[in-house]
Structure formats: structure tokens, C-alpha cells
Amino acid sequence: MYQAYKYGLTEADLYQTPWKDSAARNATLFEGLWRKEIDKKGVEKASVTKTIYKMVEARIIAVSIMNFILNVFALLRSAYFLRQLLELIQSPDASYEQQIVCLLLLAFCTTIRSQLMASAFSAASLAAIRARGGVLSAVFKKILNQQIQNTTIGELVNLCSNDGQRIYEAVLNAPFILSAIPAIFAAAYAVYLLGWWGIFGFAIFFAFTPIQMLLSSAVFKYRGKAIPITEERVKMMSEIVNAIKLVKMYAWEMPFARKIQKIRAMERSALKKSLLVQSVLSALPQLVPIFAAAFTFLAMTLTGYDITVTQAFVYISLLNSLRFPLGVMPYSLKALAEGVHACGRIKKVLTAEDEKMEMSKIKDDKNLVEIKNGYFGWQPQTDPARSGEEKKSMKSKAYGSMKLEINGKHSTNKPDKAELQPLVVANRNMARDDTVITLHNITLSLKRGKLLGVCGAVGSGKTCLIQAIFGMMRKRGGKISVDKRQNMAYVPQQAWIMNATVRENIIFGKPFDIKRYDTVVKACALLSDFQQLAAGDQTEVGERGINLSGGQKQRISIARAVYSDADIILLDDPLSAVDALVGQHIFTQCLKGLLFGKTILFATHQLQFLTDCDYVLVMKDGKVAEEGRHEELMRQENGEYSNLIRSFHVVENEADLDTPPLDFSANHFPVQAETKAVEAYIGEDSQLKRMRFESMTSEGSEFTDDLDFSNLRRMSNDDAAQVIAGKLTRAEGMGEDKVRLVTYISYVKAAGGCLPTLIVFFLILVYLVVQAITNYWVSAWVGAGSGGTLVNQTMLINETEVVTLVLSERIIDNPNISYYQISYVVCIAGLIVATFLNALTYVMFCLRASTKLHDQIFRKLVASPMNFFDITPSGQILNRFSKDTDESQ
């Protein structure tokens, strides 16, 4: 703790996670139990909730036992030892030794209760972590193994974030539902202590439980209304951050700011009710014991029943000991209910049928991929909210009908039979569903070790053909065969780059082989790019490759596929982002050189490369229009392929075709379009301007000759070190700084200034004072006893009755009892008013502060330079507008 306070904690300071607590082990355990559950009860009756319980059953039972024991110790402390101590203090014959022993036993019960509570929460937290890790790992594995996703990205993200947290809270709080059981024993002891009036206070105590449950459901309801609005705001923020270049280019900051403020106002209105009810709900565990004791004492004194000081203090202590069960039970029930609902949603994912494409057996051993008369399509993503409206509209309107306005009158033309026919006609043998067919009657063979070129106009189906081979599309006719023993590599049209170093993007988890790596880098023309980067291939790539040009990202993507040493390589127009010279080099040195003997499907718009392909497929309107070798297809004068080639040569510059091959080594690589794009991106304000690889590696060269230190001087030491090391993004600092006074001042200003802050603090102080006065008034009332009232007492002395005046010990004999009763009622009423005023002002204070801070952060965010977005991951930015905003209100 001292190290965390003084120096902060890093990942290296934490101990290694035990194997029993790891996600891998718990995922395996959950999957095994889930398979047994399905085998025993079937898919429909299988329960994820029961599976999770079996997964952590031992810890749940242990936590329940500890929870029961700690509540028993709490009752033992209040019901027995406190009463014994008070009676010993009032007894003149009791010794100090007896009082000290009783006090030590009282402290022992308190200590044991605290230790058991800490152990119970620790064990429950560990069980919850195991359950969440195992379930989410299984869900994540299921999602990755599904070739065709039937759920949206938003649903999957909500499943892995919100529902995962609900499972954690359900497992954590479920064992504490049994905390209400010891309350039954406490009620029985209260009857023994005060007679049947003792049950009156506990009846009030238990009557607040359904009230708390209703308030919890109200919080859940209001929170449910706010969650979609919050998701809409975070979604809008994500779009703004991801498209910040366009926002700044078109000066759209203010329109987006107004839209965000409008959504935030709706969110604030929904959150206001939720937070107000939640604030009252949080105060009830403190108020209910006071109300129960107050009504019990008032009812007893008003009906003439007496109560002693010992009975009063023991009864109050007995009620206070049940604050924890009363406070935790509604939250436990709420968490358990939400967890059961989350398990239902998780079950839908786990039991979703994986629509794997039906594969046939390869007939020719020379082929790695075979498709015969294949029909493939996509399932359209529909909006559930609009589907109902569309169905209603379709009932009243025939497909293809239209309303024409003739001479100011509307006339509806009935559609003919041709208009009612579907736009896409599939094979009669195919099952009818909502699949939109995009590939028709495809027949091809991808032979082992051959280079298959695929060409065609935009939208002809080249990319869909590759997706069909991957199994990402739905097959609705024909046969497809893929050799599952072969590994595949894929290069998409839009290069996918992860936030890591250039080298990590290329090797992509494979073992690092320096000889193969150098060969791949040279074949993909990346050597000169390493010279342009601050730390060569150790330079960090920003999110979505923000600090790389389009050509650099595409070449890294190609290098990743080549380094993977896959058997089948699918290239989806990979040379579209590079210029002709670089494309010619990659095709010659990489596809025809380094990948010689590999099976390659090469989709491209650059037709000059098809002359060197072993076979060519021409796509048109989702069909194979022509196929054959280049020479064979060129003999067809009016063929689709020959027309494409002639059109290509008309627009092609003859001088570019006669350009001799260039040397793409590190010393002779020309400055091309990609390099210029990088230099344009770097700009005048960058510290990387004019930095060259030779200036850092050659002997006698000075790094200061090429590095622009005018910008480095304006940076902090950490930022300058990151620049020299090639580090682009900065890790988010967590727990490395204290909360300074200026932070509190900023929060106070955002909430409205000193006056609202003083009002909130004043009302909190009033609430605490009224609560203290209420507790003090009970002790003062009980301590006053009879108020010095003398009563007649008949005594038998020598068989003679003697009446004497003695001091009464009954509270009801106090002449000022009405004063005490009225004052107590006033204190209770004041406590209720103070509670609601405190809740209202505190909620308004926090909501106003969070809204003002949200707006300030947004304005400063959109006003930040692009360099800020380059070095700051979007996840860190979105956390400020989601999790941190939620915690500040």
C-alpha cells in the first residue's frame, strides 16, 4: 500500500494470476459443465444460470456459511453481551473484572464479524471473477468460431461488457440474500425482550423490504430508459472521434456539439429520476432502524407499557445490527434478477446454430479449392424497430406499385406480373429465405501452386468470391470444396492495421525469423519506409494506421500474408493503393518470386499483371463471364476480357509501360507517392521532419543535424523520449498522481460555484445533525427514566403493610413524557425532510457538474490539434465520455 501511495502501481508490481483464476481454465470448466447441461436437459431446457452455479458452487456455499456466521455473531454481540454489559454497569454488586471480560467478549464478536465479512467478500469476488472470465471467454470463442454473425456489433459489445458485469455482480451478491435469515432469530429475541411489542418494530423493519424492492425496480426502470440514450451519445462520440479529420476539415464542430448537447439533455432528464430514487434507496438502511425503534417506543409509551434503559439500548442495537442485511438484500435481489436476464441473453449466443457452409470432398487432388454451380449470398441486416413498420406498410402496398398524380388526382396503377417478380432469381433447388444472392452459378478450380487472376468491373463480385471461399457467405446452391489441411492468408482491399509496432503487424504472432523477415520486407518494398520512420520497424503504428499512408498500410498487409507462410493466399486487389512501379516490384519479387509455388487467388483492377497469371477469371454481374489463359481470352475479339484490356490500354500511358525495372533496395528506392504522403502527413510541426535512417546509423553522423529540436524543446521529457523511441501513443496513466486541489475547484465551478456547494454541504450537515439528535433524544428520554417521580410502594413489615414513597423506575411515570414524545416525532419528521432535501440537492449538484464537465471536455476535444488524436487511443477518449462521465454523476 505504501508503494502504491508513494510510487504508484504498474503491471510488473502485481503477482502472476494463479491458474485456477485464469480465464483459460475457467472457460474450459464452464464449457465442460455447459456441454453436460445440454446433454442432460437438451438445448431448450439447459440453464446458463445453473451452469454458473455449478462452476462456483463450493465458493457460493462457503460464502453463504460465512455470511450466516457473521450475522450470528452480530446478533450475539447485540442480544447477549451488550445486555450483560449494561446490566453489570447498573448493578452495584458487579466487579470491574466481570465488566472487562464482558467488554472483551463484545469486542471479540465485533472483530470476528469484521474478519468474516472481509473474507466473505473476498471469496465472493474471486468466485465472481472466475465466473465472468469463464463465461465471457466461452462467449468470445463462440463469436469467433461463428462464420456468419446473426447479431449486430452493438449487441455483442453489450453482451461482453454490460452482461459480463451483471454476471459478476450476481455471483458477488447472491450469497448475501441469506442475510435475512438471522433477522428471524432477532425478531424472536425481540419478543423475549419486549414482549409482543418487540415484533412491532421488526414488522416495520420488514415492511421496508418490499418498498426497497420497488425502489430498486424503479431505479432499474429509469436506468433502462437512460441506457439507450447513453449508448446513442457514446456512439455519436465514437463517430466523431473516428472521423475527426472530416469534422475539422468541414468545420462541423458546432453542429455536432449541439447534437451531443441535445442527446445529453435527454440523458440527464432520464438519469435525474434514477439518481433521485437511488439516493433515497441508499439512505433507507440508515433510517429504517431509527424509524422502527421510534415507532416501537412511541407505541409502548402511549399504550402504557414500560421500558427500561437496558431494554431500549439492546433493542436499538439489535435493529442496528440488521442494517447490513437490510441494505444488501435489495441490491442482491436486483443483481440476481439482472444476472438471470443476462444469462438468458448469453444462452442465445451459446446455443445459436453456427451456419457453417456445407463443404464437399475435393474430387481432384491437384485442386485446393473447387466450386461447382455455386450460389452464394448475404443475409441483410435489418433494424428490428423498423421491421414492424415495414411489414405494416407492405400489407397495404403491393411490391412495385406506385402512385401517379394526373391532373391533381392520385391514381394507383396495379402492378403487372413482371413487376411482382423478384429482382434476383435463384436456383429452384435452393431453400427460400431472406438471403440476397450475389454470386450465381460459380464454377472454378484453384489448382495447387498456381496463380489465378480474377478481374472485372466494380461490383462484379470479385470480393464476394473470396468471401465465399472463406465461408463467410451463405451457400444457397451448388457445391464448394476447400482443403481444410491448408492454411489461408487474406489481404483485404482496405488494409487492417493494429495499434502495435510495424514488426508486430508483419509477424502477427509468428516466431521472428530475421532472414525470412528481411526477405519479406525487401520483396514488399518496405525498406525505404523503415528509413522514414523514427525507429524503423519498431515504430508504433497508430490506430487504423493513422501515421502511415495508404500504400504503406497495404504493403504491410501484404507482408503479413507473405510472412505467414500460408498455403493458400487470397489477395483482394492489394496493389490498388500503390503506384505502378511499386506494384510491378511487388508482383515480380513477391507474387512471382517469394510466393512461387504457393496457391494464389489474385483479384485486381490492374490488368497488366494478368498476362503473367496461370489462369484468368472474368467476373460480371456476380457470374463468371469468361475464363482461360490470357492468350486464349485475347483471341476472343468481342469478349469481355479483350474489351477490358483494350479499354485499359487506351487510358494507360505508353511511357509507363516502357519504364525499365528499378532497384528497390534501401539505397536506390525513389521518392514515390507514398513517401510524399507520409511527408505531407508529418508536416512542419512534427519532430520527425527530415529525419533519415543514415543519420542515425552512419559513423560520425550527428543525430542533431537532421532532427528538428525546435519542437522537441516544446515537449515534455517523456514525450521527447517517446518520439526518439518511435513510440506514438502514450499509455494511460492510472493511479500515478494525487487528486489535487485544482481538480476539486474545477468540479465545484462546474457544479455552479461556491453557493450550490455550500448548500449541499449544509444540507448534508443538517441531515447528520438531525440523525444524531434523534439518536441522542432516545438515549436522553430513556436515561431520564421517571423524571424523579415518587410513587407509593406497599411493603410488608412484620406482617404489617407499610406504604412508602420510592423513586419510580418506569419511563411512563415521567411527568414530561408528552414533551419527549412530541420532540421525538418532530425529530423523525425532520429526519425525513432532511433525507429528501439532501438527496434532491446532491443529485442536482452532481448532474449539473457532470453535464458541465462533459460539455467542457467535448469543446476542448474538438478544438485539439490532430496530433492529439494521433497519440491518444480512441478508447481512452471514449472512456472520458462513458465510464468517467457515469462515475461523476
PDB file of N, CA, C and O in Angstrom, residues 236-265:
ATOM      1  N   MET A 236     -22.383   8.365 -31.013  1.00  0.00           N
ATOM      2  CA  MET A 236     -22.109   9.614 -31.736  1.00  0.00           C
ATOM      3  C   MET A 236     -20.695  10.110 -31.456  1.00  0.00           C
ATOM      4  O   MET A 236     -19.990  10.567 -32.370  1.00  0.00           O
ATOM      5  N   MET A 237     -20.252   9.984 -30.196  1.00  0.00           N
ATOM      6  CA  MET A 237     -18.886  10.388 -29.857  1.00  0.00           C
ATOM      7  C   MET A 237     -17.866   9.525 -30.587  1.00  0.00           C
ATOM      8  O   MET A 237     -16.838  10.012 -31.063  1.00  0.00           O
ATOM      9  N   SER A 238     -18.155   8.238 -30.700  1.00  0.00           N
ATOM     10  CA  SER A 238     -17.249   7.342 -31.417  1.00  0.00           C
ATOM     11  C   SER A 238     -17.147   7.733 -32.881  1.00  0.00           C
ATOM     12  O   SER A 238     -16.052   7.733 -33.463  1.00  0.00           O
ATOM     13  N   GLU A 239     -18.268   8.087 -33.487  1.00  0.00           N
ATOM     14  CA  GLU A 239     -18.236   8.507 -34.881  1.00  0.00           C
ATOM     15  C   GLU A 239     -17.453   9.807 -35.050  1.00  0.00           C
ATOM     16  O   GLU A 239     -16.708   9.966 -36.023  1.00  0.00           O
ATOM     17  N   ILE A 240     -17.619  10.720 -34.110  1.00  0.00           N
ATOM     18  CA  ILE A 240     -16.889  11.997 -34.201  1.00  0.00           C
ATOM     19  C   ILE A 240     -15.388  11.765 -34.069  1.00  0.00           C
ATOM     20  O   ILE A 240     -14.583  12.316 -34.827  1.00  0.00           O
ATOM     21  N   VAL A 241     -14.990  10.934 -33.086  1.00  0.00           N
ATOM     22  CA  VAL A 241     -13.558  10.688 -32.871  1.00  0.00           C
ATOM     23  C   VAL A 241     -12.943   9.968 -34.068  1.00  0.00           C
ATOM     24  O   VAL A 241     -11.843  10.303 -34.517  1.00  0.00           O
ATOM     25  N   ASN A 242     -13.665   8.989 -34.607  1.00  0.00           N
ATOM     26  CA  ASN A 242     -13.118   8.224 -35.732  1.00  0.00           C
ATOM     27  C   ASN A 242     -13.079   9.034 -37.023  1.00  0.00           C
ATOM     28  O   ASN A 242     -12.286   8.719 -37.919  1.00  0.00           O
ATOM     29  N   ALA A 243     -13.933  10.049 -37.128  1.00  0.00           N
ATOM     30  CA  ALA A 243     -13.956  10.874 -38.342  1.00  0.00           C
ATOM     31  C   ALA A 243     -13.583  12.313 -38.018  1.00  0.00           C
ATOM     32  O   ALA A 243     -14.103  13.251 -38.622  1.00  0.00           O
ATOM     33  N   ILE A 244     -12.664  12.493 -37.067  1.00  0.00           N
ATOM     34  CA  ILE A 244     -12.325  13.842 -36.609  1.00  0.00           C
ATOM     35  C   ILE A 244     -11.684  14.667 -37.713  1.00  0.00           C
ATOM     36  O   ILE A 244     -11.828  15.899 -37.749  1.00  0.00           O
ATOM     37  N   LYS A 245     -10.999  14.021 -38.661  1.00  0.00           N
ATOM     38  CA  LYS A 245     -10.395  14.781 -39.761  1.00  0.00           C
ATOM     39  C   LYS A 245     -11.470  15.466 -40.606  1.00  0.00           C
ATOM     40  O   LYS A 245     -11.337  16.632 -40.968  1.00  0.00           O
ATOM     41  N   LEU A 246     -12.531  14.731 -40.910  1.00  0.00           N
ATOM     42  CA  LEU A 246     -13.614  15.319 -41.692  1.00  0.00           C
ATOM     43  C   LEU A 246     -14.336  16.396 -40.901  1.00  0.00           C
ATOM     44  O   LEU A 246     -14.737  17.424 -41.456  1.00  0.00           O
ATOM     45  N   VAL A 247     -14.524  16.155 -39.600  1.00  0.00           N
ATOM     46  CA  VAL A 247     -15.195  17.148 -38.768  1.00  0.00           C
ATOM     47  C   VAL A 247     -14.434  18.459 -38.777  1.00  0.00           C
ATOM     48  O   VAL A 247     -15.015  19.540 -38.917  1.00  0.00           O
ATOM     49  N   LYS A 248     -13.126  18.377 -38.652  1.00  0.00           N
ATOM     50  CA  LYS A 248     -12.308  19.593 -38.648  1.00  0.00           C
ATOM     51  C   LYS A 248     -12.194  20.201 -40.048  1.00  0.00           C
ATOM     52  O   LYS A 248     -12.171  21.423 -40.202  1.00  0.00           O
ATOM     53  N   MET A 249     -12.127  19.362 -41.046  1.00  0.00           N
ATOM     54  CA  MET A 249     -11.966  19.870 -42.408  1.00  0.00           C
ATOM     55  C   MET A 249     -13.178  20.697 -42.838  1.00  0.00           C
ATOM     56  O   MET A 249     -13.050  21.734 -43.476  1.00  0.00           O
ATOM     57  N   TYR A 250     -14.375  20.238 -42.469  1.00  0.00           N
ATOM     58  CA  TYR A 250     -15.589  20.937 -42.863  1.00  0.00           C
ATOM     59  C   TYR A 250     -16.142  21.839 -41.764  1.00  0.00           C
ATOM     60  O   TYR A 250     -17.256  22.354 -41.907  1.00  0.00           O
ATOM     61  N   ALA A 251     -15.375  22.014 -40.670  1.00  0.00           N
ATOM     62  CA  ALA A 251     -15.783  22.896 -39.568  1.00  0.00           C
ATOM     63  C   ALA A 251     -17.163  22.522 -39.041  1.00  0.00           C
ATOM     64  O   ALA A 251     -18.047  23.357 -38.873  1.00  0.00           O
ATOM     65  N   TRP A 252     -17.324  21.234 -38.750  1.00  0.00           N
ATOM     66  CA  TRP A 252     -18.597  20.732 -38.251  1.00  0.00           C
ATOM     67  C   TRP A 252     -18.611  20.628 -36.726  1.00  0.00           C
ATOM     68  O   TRP A 252     -19.472  19.956 -36.144  1.00  0.00           O
ATOM     69  N   GLU A 253     -17.685  21.294 -36.049  1.00  0.00           N
ATOM     70  CA  GLU A 253     -17.606  21.156 -34.598  1.00  0.00           C
ATOM     71  C   GLU A 253     -18.892  21.611 -33.905  1.00  0.00           C
ATOM     72  O   GLU A 253     -19.428  20.919 -33.043  1.00  0.00           O
ATOM     73  N   MET A 254     -19.390  22.786 -34.270  1.00  0.00           N
ATOM     74  CA  MET A 254     -20.569  23.333 -33.594  1.00  0.00           C
ATOM     75  C   MET A 254     -21.842  22.531 -33.873  1.00  0.00           C
ATOM     76  O   MET A 254     -22.613  22.265 -32.943  1.00  0.00           O
ATOM     77  N   PRO A 255     -22.119  22.130 -35.121  1.00  0.00           N
ATOM     78  CA  PRO A 255     -23.315  21.287 -35.325  1.00  0.00           C
ATOM     79  C   PRO A 255     -23.277  19.991 -34.520  1.00  0.00           C
ATOM     80  O   PRO A 255     -24.292  19.596 -33.934  1.00  0.00           O
ATOM     81  N   PHE A 256     -22.114  19.345 -34.482  1.00  0.00           N
ATOM     82  CA  PHE A 256     -22.013  18.125 -33.695  1.00  0.00           C
ATOM     83  C   PHE A 256     -22.123  18.424 -32.202  1.00  0.00           C
ATOM     84  O   PHE A 256     -22.676  17.614 -31.443  1.00  0.00           O
ATOM     85  N   ALA A 257     -21.578  19.557 -31.774  1.00  0.00           N
ATOM     86  CA  ALA A 257     -21.673  19.926 -30.364  1.00  0.00           C
ATOM     87  C   ALA A 257     -23.126  20.123 -29.950  1.00  0.00           C
ATOM     88  O   ALA A 257     -23.552  19.685 -28.873  1.00  0.00           O
ATOM     89  N   ARG A 258     -23.915  20.776 -30.808  1.00  0.00           N
ATOM     90  CA  ARG A 258     -25.331  20.965 -30.488  1.00  0.00           C
ATOM     91  C   ARG A 258     -26.074  19.629 -30.450  1.00  0.00           C
ATOM     92  O   ARG A 258     -26.958  19.417 -29.610  1.00  0.00           O
ATOM     93  N   LYS A 259     -25.722  18.727 -31.336  1.00  0.00           N
ATOM     94  CA  LYS A 259     -26.373  17.425 -31.343  1.00  0.00           C
ATOM     95  C   LYS A 259     -26.026  16.635 -30.085  1.00  0.00           C
ATOM     96  O   LYS A 259     -26.897  15.994 -29.473  1.00  0.00           O
ATOM     97  N   ILE A 260     -24.753  16.673 -29.686  1.00  0.00           N
ATOM     98  CA  ILE A 260     -24.336  15.980 -28.464  1.00  0.00           C
ATOM     99  C   ILE A 260     -25.020  16.582 -27.244  1.00  0.00           C
ATOM    100  O   ILE A 260     -25.469  15.852 -26.333  1.00  0.00           O
ATOM    101  N   GLN A 261     -25.126  17.916 -27.206  1.00  0.00           N
ATOM    102  CA  GLN A 261     -25.782  18.568 -26.064  1.00  0.00           C
ATOM    103  C   GLN A 261     -27.259  18.199 -25.988  1.00  0.00           C
ATOM    104  O   GLN A 261     -27.816  18.026 -24.901  1.00  0.00           O
ATOM    105  N   LYS A 262     -27.899  18.049 -27.134  1.00  0.00           N
ATOM    106  CA  LYS A 262     -29.303  17.666 -27.149  1.00  0.00           C
ATOM    107  C   LYS A 262     -29.480  16.250 -26.601  1.00  0.00           C
ATOM    108  O   LYS A 262     -30.382  15.995 -25.790  1.00  0.00           O
ATOM    109  N   ILE A 263     -28.616  15.340 -27.033  1.00  0.00           N
ATOM    110  CA  ILE A 263     -28.692  13.967 -26.528  1.00  0.00           C
ATOM    111  C   ILE A 263     -28.377  13.934 -25.032  1.00  0.00           C
ATOM    112  O   ILE A 263     -29.018  13.216 -24.255  1.00  0.00           O
ATOM    113  N   ARG A 264     -27.396  14.730 -24.612  1.00  0.00           N
ATOM    114  CA  ARG A 264     -27.018  14.767 -23.202  1.00  0.00           C
ATOM    115  C   ARG A 264     -28.155  15.310 -22.340  1.00  0.00           C
ATOM    116  O   ARG A 264     -28.375  14.845 -21.209  1.00  0.00           O
ATOM    117  N   ALA A 265     -28.923  16.289 -22.862  1.00  0.00           N
ATOM    118  CA  ALA A 265     -30.060  16.822 -22.113  1.00  0.00           C
ATOM    119  C   ALA A 265     -31.120  15.747 -21.907  1.00  0.00           C
ATOM    120  O   ALA A 265     -31.710  15.631 -20.820  1.00  0.00           O
TER     121      ALA A 265
END
